mmCIF file of C-alpha atoms in Angstrom:
data_model
loop_
_atom_site.group_PDB
_atom_site.id
_atom_site.type_symbol
_atom_site.label_atom_id
_atom_site.label_comp_id
_atom_site.label_asym_id
_atom_site.label_seq_id
_atom_site.Cartn_x
_atom_site.Cartn_y
_atom_site.Cartn_z
ATOM 1 C CA UNK A 1 -22.332 23.125 -18.580
ATOM 2 C CA UNK A 2 -20.706 19.677 -19.076
ATOM 3 C CA UNK A 3 -20.296 17.413 -16.071
ATOM 4 C CA UNK A 4 -16.575 17.196 -15.287
ATOM 5 C CA UNK A 5 -16.915 15.299 -12.023
ATOM 6 C CA UNK A 6 -15.767 12.044 -13.608
ATOM 7 C CA UNK A 7 -13.449 13.499 -16.268
ATOM 8 C CA UNK A 8 -10.103 11.723 -16.512
ATOM 9 C CA UNK A 9 -7.244 13.878 -15.210
ATOM 10 C CA UNK A 10 -4.310 14.783 -17.446
ATOM 11 C CA UNK A 11 -1.334 13.050 -15.839
ATOM 12 C CA UNK A 12 2.324 12.719 -16.758
ATOM 13 C CA UNK A 13 5.293 10.973 -15.199
ATOM 14 C CA UNK A 14 8.161 13.129 -14.025
ATOM 15 C CA UNK A 15 11.296 12.192 -16.016
ATOM 16 C CA UNK A 16 13.375 13.565 -13.133
ATOM 17 C CA UNK A 17 11.800 11.299 -10.506
ATOM 18 C CA UNK A 18 14.302 9.995 -7.965
ATOM 19 C CA UNK A 19 14.376 6.184 -7.750
ATOM 20 C CA UNK A 20 15.860 4.129 -4.939
ATOM 21 C CA UNK A 21 15.762 0.381 -4.325
ATOM 22 C CA UNK A 22 16.075 -0.646 -0.679
ATOM 23 C CA UNK A 23 16.818 -4.170 0.488
ATOM 24 C CA UNK A 24 15.570 -4.798 3.993
ATOM 25 C CA UNK A 25 14.968 -7.377 6.679
ATOM 26 C CA UNK A 26 16.622 -10.718 7.262
ATOM 27 C CA UNK A 27 15.083 -12.088 4.061
ATOM 28 C CA UNK A 28 16.633 -9.341 1.937
ATOM 29 C CA UNK A 29 13.520 -8.454 -0.030
ATOM 30 C CA UNK A 30 13.377 -5.233 -2.029
ATOM 31 C CA UNK A 31 11.171 -2.177 -2.086
ATOM 32 C CA UNK A 32 11.268 0.505 -4.769
ATOM 33 C CA UNK A 33 10.870 4.108 -3.597
ATOM 34 C CA UNK A 34 10.174 6.767 -6.241
ATOM 35 C CA UNK A 35 10.026 10.449 -5.282
ATOM 36 C CA UNK A 36 8.311 13.222 -7.288
ATOM 37 C CA UNK A 37 6.535 10.637 -9.444
ATOM 38 C CA UNK A 38 3.994 12.870 -11.188
ATOM 39 C CA UNK A 39 4.657 16.183 -12.872
ATOM 40 C CA UNK A 40 1.363 17.552 -11.537
ATOM 41 C CA UNK A 41 0.157 15.493 -8.546
ATOM 42 C CA UNK A 42 -2.438 18.176 -7.813
ATOM 43 C CA UNK A 43 -4.375 17.011 -10.892
ATOM 44 C CA UNK A 44 -4.760 13.572 -9.315
ATOM 45 C CA UNK A 45 -5.693 15.098 -5.965
ATOM 46 C CA UNK A 46 -8.322 17.275 -7.645
ATOM 47 C CA UNK A 47 -9.834 14.154 -9.178
ATOM 48 C CA UNK A 48 -9.931 12.536 -5.733
ATOM 49 C CA UNK A 49 -11.621 15.605 -4.240
ATOM 50 C CA UNK A 50 -14.372 15.343 -6.876
ATOM 51 C CA UNK A 51 -14.766 11.588 -6.323
ATOM 52 C CA UNK A 52 -17.430 9.944 -4.204
ATOM 53 C CA UNK A 53 -15.809 8.068 -1.330
ATOM 54 C CA UNK A 54 -17.581 5.211 0.389
ATOM 55 C CA UNK A 55 -17.068 2.457 2.914
ATOM 56 C CA UNK A 56 -14.742 -0.395 1.895
ATOM 57 C CA UNK A 57 -16.281 -3.512 0.325
ATOM 58 C CA UNK A 58 -17.181 -6.488 2.465
ATOM 59 C CA UNK A 59 -14.061 -8.302 3.586
ATOM 60 C CA UNK A 60 -11.767 -5.290 3.352
ATOM 61 C CA UNK A 61 -9.963 -4.221 6.514
ATOM 62 C CA UNK A 62 -9.022 -0.783 5.187
ATOM 63 C CA UNK A 63 -9.423 1.711 8.080
ATOM 64 C CA UNK A 64 -11.179 4.459 6.169
ATOM 65 C CA UNK A 65 -12.974 5.348 2.951
ATOM 66 C CA UNK A 66 -12.317 4.379 -0.669
ATOM 67 C CA UNK A 67 -12.962 5.704 -4.167
ATOM 68 C CA UNK A 68 -11.881 4.402 -7.602
ATOM 69 C CA UNK A 69 -8.668 5.762 -9.076
ATOM 70 C CA UNK A 70 -8.947 7.043 -12.664
ATOM 71 C CA UNK A 71 -8.078 4.595 -15.417
ATOM 72 C CA UNK A 72 -5.580 7.145 -16.783
ATOM 73 C CA UNK A 73 -3.551 6.735 -13.594
ATOM 74 C CA UNK A 74 -3.489 2.945 -13.866
ATOM 75 C CA UNK A 75 -2.533 3.067 -17.541
ATOM 76 C CA UNK A 76 0.218 5.607 -16.940
ATOM 77 C CA UNK A 77 1.901 3.602 -14.197
ATOM 78 C CA UNK A 78 1.315 0.029 -15.332
ATOM 79 C CA UNK A 79 3.958 -0.103 -18.063
ATOM 80 C CA UNK A 80 6.716 1.642 -16.122
ATOM 81 C CA UNK A 81 6.034 -0.396 -13.001
ATOM 82 C CA UNK A 82 6.115 -3.601 -15.053
ATOM 83 C CA UNK A 83 9.717 -2.771 -15.931
ATOM 84 C CA UNK A 84 10.535 -2.471 -12.244
ATOM 85 C CA UNK A 85 8.779 -5.745 -11.448
ATOM 86 C CA UNK A 86 11.010 -7.444 -13.996
ATOM 87 C CA UNK A 87 14.282 -5.672 -13.201
ATOM 88 C CA UNK A 88 14.003 -5.357 -9.424
ATOM 89 C CA UNK A 89 11.847 -8.326 -8.436
ATOM 90 C CA UNK A 90 12.623 -10.829 -11.186
ATOM 91 C CA UNK A 91 9.127 -11.198 -12.609
ATOM 92 C CA UNK A 92 8.938 -12.865 -16.027
ATOM 93 C CA UNK A 93 8.546 -10.103 -18.637
ATOM 94 C CA UNK A 94 5.710 -11.910 -20.427
ATOM 95 C CA UNK A 95 3.553 -12.420 -17.348
ATOM 96 C CA UNK A 96 0.195 -10.658 -17.815
ATOM 97 C CA UNK A 97 -0.782 -8.103 -15.206
ATOM 98 C CA UNK A 98 -4.262 -7.907 -13.739
ATOM 99 C CA UNK A 99 -4.534 -4.458 -12.174
ATOM 100 C CA UNK A 100 -6.965 -2.509 -10.040
ATOM 101 C CA UNK A 101 -6.687 0.373 -7.624
ATOM 102 C CA UNK A 102 -8.397 2.836 -5.316
ATOM 103 C CA UNK A 103 -7.950 6.100 -3.507
ATOM 104 C CA UNK A 104 -7.678 5.526 0.221
ATOM 105 C CA UNK A 105 -8.641 8.097 2.835
ATOM 106 C CA UNK A 106 -7.613 6.893 6.287
ATOM 107 C CA UNK A 107 -10.115 7.978 8.932
ATOM 108 C CA UNK A 108 -9.349 5.676 11.886
ATOM 109 C CA UNK A 109 -6.398 6.125 14.192
ATOM 110 C CA UNK A 110 -4.622 3.094 15.596
ATOM 111 C CA UNK A 111 -6.591 3.280 18.843
ATOM 112 C CA UNK A 112 -9.872 3.204 16.872
ATOM 113 C CA UNK A 113 -9.068 0.182 14.715
ATOM 114 C CA UNK A 114 -10.275 -3.360 15.234
ATOM 115 C CA UNK A 115 -7.512 -5.835 16.008
ATOM 116 C CA UNK A 116 -7.546 -7.193 12.446
ATOM 117 C CA UNK A 117 -7.137 -3.647 11.103
ATOM 118 C CA UNK A 118 -4.306 -2.760 13.476
ATOM 119 C CA UNK A 119 -2.303 -5.920 12.776
ATOM 120 C CA UNK A 120 0.181 -5.920 9.886
ATOM 121 C CA UNK A 121 -1.258 -7.651 6.837
ATOM 122 C CA UNK A 122 -0.528 -8.770 3.300
ATOM 123 C CA UNK A 123 -2.355 -7.913 0.077
ATOM 124 C CA UNK A 124 -1.745 -11.335 -1.532
ATOM 125 C CA UNK A 125 0.527 -14.353 -1.115
ATOM 126 C CA UNK A 126 1.696 -14.871 -4.684
ATOM 127 C CA UNK A 127 5.321 -14.089 -5.526
ATOM 128 C CA UNK A 128 4.340 -12.215 -8.684
ATOM 129 C CA UNK A 129 1.762 -10.046 -6.917
ATOM 130 C CA UNK A 130 2.688 -6.442 -6.182
ATOM 131 C CA UNK A 131 1.225 -3.341 -4.590
ATOM 132 C CA UNK A 132 1.929 0.370 -4.550
ATOM 133 C CA UNK A 133 1.184 3.237 -2.198
ATOM 134 C CA UNK A 134 1.337 6.781 -3.597
ATOM 135 C CA UNK A 135 1.327 9.442 -0.867
ATOM 136 C CA UNK A 136 -0.792 12.441 -1.859
ATOM 137 C CA UNK A 137 -1.115 14.397 1.391
ATOM 138 C CA UNK A 138 0.835 17.679 1.409
ATOM 139 C CA UNK A 139 1.215 17.423 5.189
ATOM 140 C CA UNK A 140 2.609 14.208 6.707
ATOM 141 C CA UNK A 141 -0.059 12.027 8.303
ATOM 142 C CA UNK A 142 1.591 8.638 8.279
ATOM 143 C CA UNK A 143 3.733 6.421 6.080
ATOM 144 C CA UNK A 144 4.078 2.652 5.757
ATOM 145 C CA UNK A 145 5.945 0.190 7.971
ATOM 146 C CA UNK A 146 7.049 -3.358 7.190
ATOM 147 C CA UNK A 147 7.284 -6.123 9.751
ATOM 148 C CA UNK A 148 8.631 -9.499 10.796
ATOM 149 C CA UNK A 149 6.173 -11.863 12.482
ATOM 150 C CA UNK A 150 7.728 -12.852 15.803
ATOM 151 C CA UNK A 151 6.274 -16.339 16.210
ATOM 152 C CA UNK A 152 7.181 -17.548 12.716
ATOM 153 C CA UNK A 153 10.088 -15.259 11.843
ATOM 154 C CA UNK A 154 8.427 -14.518 8.489
ATOM 155 C CA UNK A 155 8.579 -11.214 6.643
ATOM 156 C CA UNK A 156 7.224 -12.250 3.237
ATOM 157 C CA UNK A 157 4.170 -14.527 3.152
ATOM 158 C CA UNK A 158 4.157 -16.873 0.154
ATOM 159 C CA UNK A 159 1.737 -19.674 -0.765
ATOM 160 C CA UNK A 160 3.909 -22.298 0.924
ATOM 161 C CA UNK A 161 4.098 -20.188 4.099
ATOM 162 C CA UNK A 162 0.525 -18.926 4.220
ATOM 163 C CA UNK A 163 -1.112 -21.800 6.133
ATOM 164 C CA UNK A 164 1.341 -21.594 9.024
ATOM 165 C CA UNK A 165 1.119 -17.819 9.231
ATOM 166 C CA UNK A 166 -2.678 -17.733 8.949
ATOM 167 C CA UNK A 167 -3.032 -20.274 11.769
ATOM 168 C CA UNK A 168 -0.798 -18.259 14.112
ATOM 169 C CA UNK A 169 -2.444 -14.970 13.105
ATOM 170 C CA UNK A 170 -5.931 -16.278 13.933
ATOM 171 C CA UNK A 171 -4.746 -17.280 17.404
ATOM 172 C CA UNK A 172 -3.148 -13.889 17.995
ATOM 173 C CA UNK A 173 -6.167 -11.906 16.824
ATOM 174 C CA UNK A 174 -8.367 -13.890 19.187
ATOM 175 C CA UNK A 175 -6.512 -12.405 22.164
ATOM 176 C CA UNK A 176 -7.626 -9.703 24.528
ATOM 177 C CA UNK A 177 -8.773 -6.431 22.959
ATOM 178 C CA UNK A 178 -6.454 -4.370 25.159
ATOM 179 C CA UNK A 179 -3.338 -6.246 24.002
ATOM 180 C CA UNK A 180 -1.333 -4.139 21.473
ATOM 181 C CA UNK A 181 -1.310 -6.545 18.556
ATOM 182 C CA UNK A 182 1.535 -4.922 16.613
ATOM 183 C CA UNK A 183 4.031 -4.628 19.453
ATOM 184 C CA UNK A 184 3.116 -8.006 20.908
ATOM 185 C CA UNK A 185 3.445 -10.101 17.753
ATOM 186 C CA UNK A 186 5.512 -8.139 15.206
ATOM 187 C CA UNK A 187 8.884 -6.417 14.918
ATOM 188 C CA UNK A 188 9.155 -3.392 12.650
ATOM 189 C CA UNK A 189 11.956 -3.864 10.095
ATOM 190 C CA UNK A 190 11.497 -0.847 7.808
ATOM 191 C CA UNK A 191 9.628 2.445 7.942
ATOM 192 C CA UNK A 192 8.877 4.562 4.858
ATOM 193 C CA UNK A 193 8.211 8.250 5.435
ATOM 194 C CA UNK A 194 5.133 9.694 3.693
ATOM 195 C CA UNK A 195 6.808 12.270 1.482
ATOM 196 C CA UNK A 196 4.362 14.092 -0.814
ATOM 197 C CA UNK A 197 4.234 12.564 -4.333
ATOM 198 C CA UNK A 198 6.299 9.551 -3.224
ATOM 199 C CA UNK A 199 5.354 6.097 -4.516
ATOM 200 C CA UNK A 200 6.502 2.753 -3.159
ATOM 201 C CA UNK A 201 6.326 -0.618 -4.941
ATOM 202 C CA UNK A 202 6.662 -3.863 -3.002
ATOM 203 C CA UNK A 203 5.703 -7.523 -3.106
ATOM 204 C CA UNK A 204 2.087 -7.864 -2.024
ATOM 205 C CA UNK A 205 3.057 -10.637 0.386
ATOM 206 C CA UNK A 206 5.224 -8.362 2.539
ATOM 207 C CA UNK A 207 3.805 -7.871 6.017
ATOM 208 C CA UNK A 208 3.020 -4.173 6.271
ATOM 209 C CA UNK A 209 0.691 -1.596 7.719
ATOM 210 C CA UNK A 210 0.007 2.111 7.606
ATOM 211 C CA UNK A 211 2.137 3.864 10.209
ATOM 212 C CA UNK A 212 -0.044 6.756 11.305
ATOM 213 C CA UNK A 213 1.374 9.684 13.231
ATOM 214 C CA UNK A 214 -0.525 9.851 16.555
ATOM 215 C CA UNK A 215 0.341 13.550 16.835
ATOM 216 C CA UNK A 216 -1.065 14.446 13.399
ATOM 217 C CA UNK A 217 -4.893 14.353 13.433
ATOM 218 C CA UNK A 218 -6.373 12.708 10.360
ATOM 219 C CA UNK A 219 -8.228 15.050 8.029
ATOM 220 C CA UNK A 220 -11.778 14.295 7.018
ATOM 221 C CA UNK A 221 -11.625 14.946 3.273
ATOM 222 C CA UNK A 222 -9.280 14.130 0.362
ATOM 223 C CA UNK A 223 -8.153 17.759 0.391
ATOM 224 C CA UNK A 224 -6.746 17.645 3.928
ATOM 225 C CA UNK A 225 -6.713 13.961 4.930
ATOM 226 C CA UNK A 226 -4.264 11.080 4.592
ATOM 227 C CA UNK A 227 -4.913 10.474 0.910
ATOM 228 C CA UNK A 228 -3.140 7.708 -0.984
ATOM 229 C CA UNK A 229 -3.531 6.133 -4.401
ATOM 230 C CA UNK A 230 -3.112 2.365 -4.199
ATOM 231 C CA UNK A 231 -2.540 -0.069 -7.052
ATOM 232 C CA UNK A 232 -2.530 -3.865 -6.976
ATOM 233 C CA UNK A 233 -1.061 -6.192 -9.575
ATOM 234 C CA UNK A 234 -1.979 -9.886 -9.846
ATOM 235 C CA UNK A 235 -3.490 -9.978 -6.390
ATOM 236 C CA UNK A 236 -6.573 -11.854 -7.582
ATOM 237 C CA UNK A 237 -6.862 -14.860 -9.856
ATOM 238 C CA UNK A 238 -3.150 -15.458 -10.393
#
């Protein structure tokens, strides 16, 4: 019998997907929210269930386990998301995209995270860097929140802003372990609900964090846990 554990799933975009662009915060940045993205999201979930999840690589603060997303998923979304990067975010249409991604399975609740994991973060500081979160859990287990940093007033971290923010962040993370780092140092400015088969696209420099539901226990496998597919564009080397 052939080994199908690593077979690429057959995926297709839903032509009836509902698209909304939200402007938020004092800086007026945008986020794209697309509902019912895939025709058959269960095919992607089945691939995740067959995948081998492991601990995040050194340096990652992801509060859970990771596995590679299939190349078919990256290929399918890259071209259509490029159009949104150009039309919604003003990226130059000829800019090359360096892309990678992973399945994320959150396993740590907020009270189990290290301070650096609990604090809102960015994925990159470059203006033409972007990230997506694709919610693949049939039952809600937590969406994504975006924040303003209280001390600096910043919502989007760019190269020119990164030194100031990084300095303040290091001081704040060095505080007492029992101090609630999010509430103490950040204001929530937008919350995205984790609707099944919803995908969000945002600038990678936006301060954000998973917003886990404390009343919804995290599952322990891709079949019943907080499963997301995450893509990153131009977050390294650009």
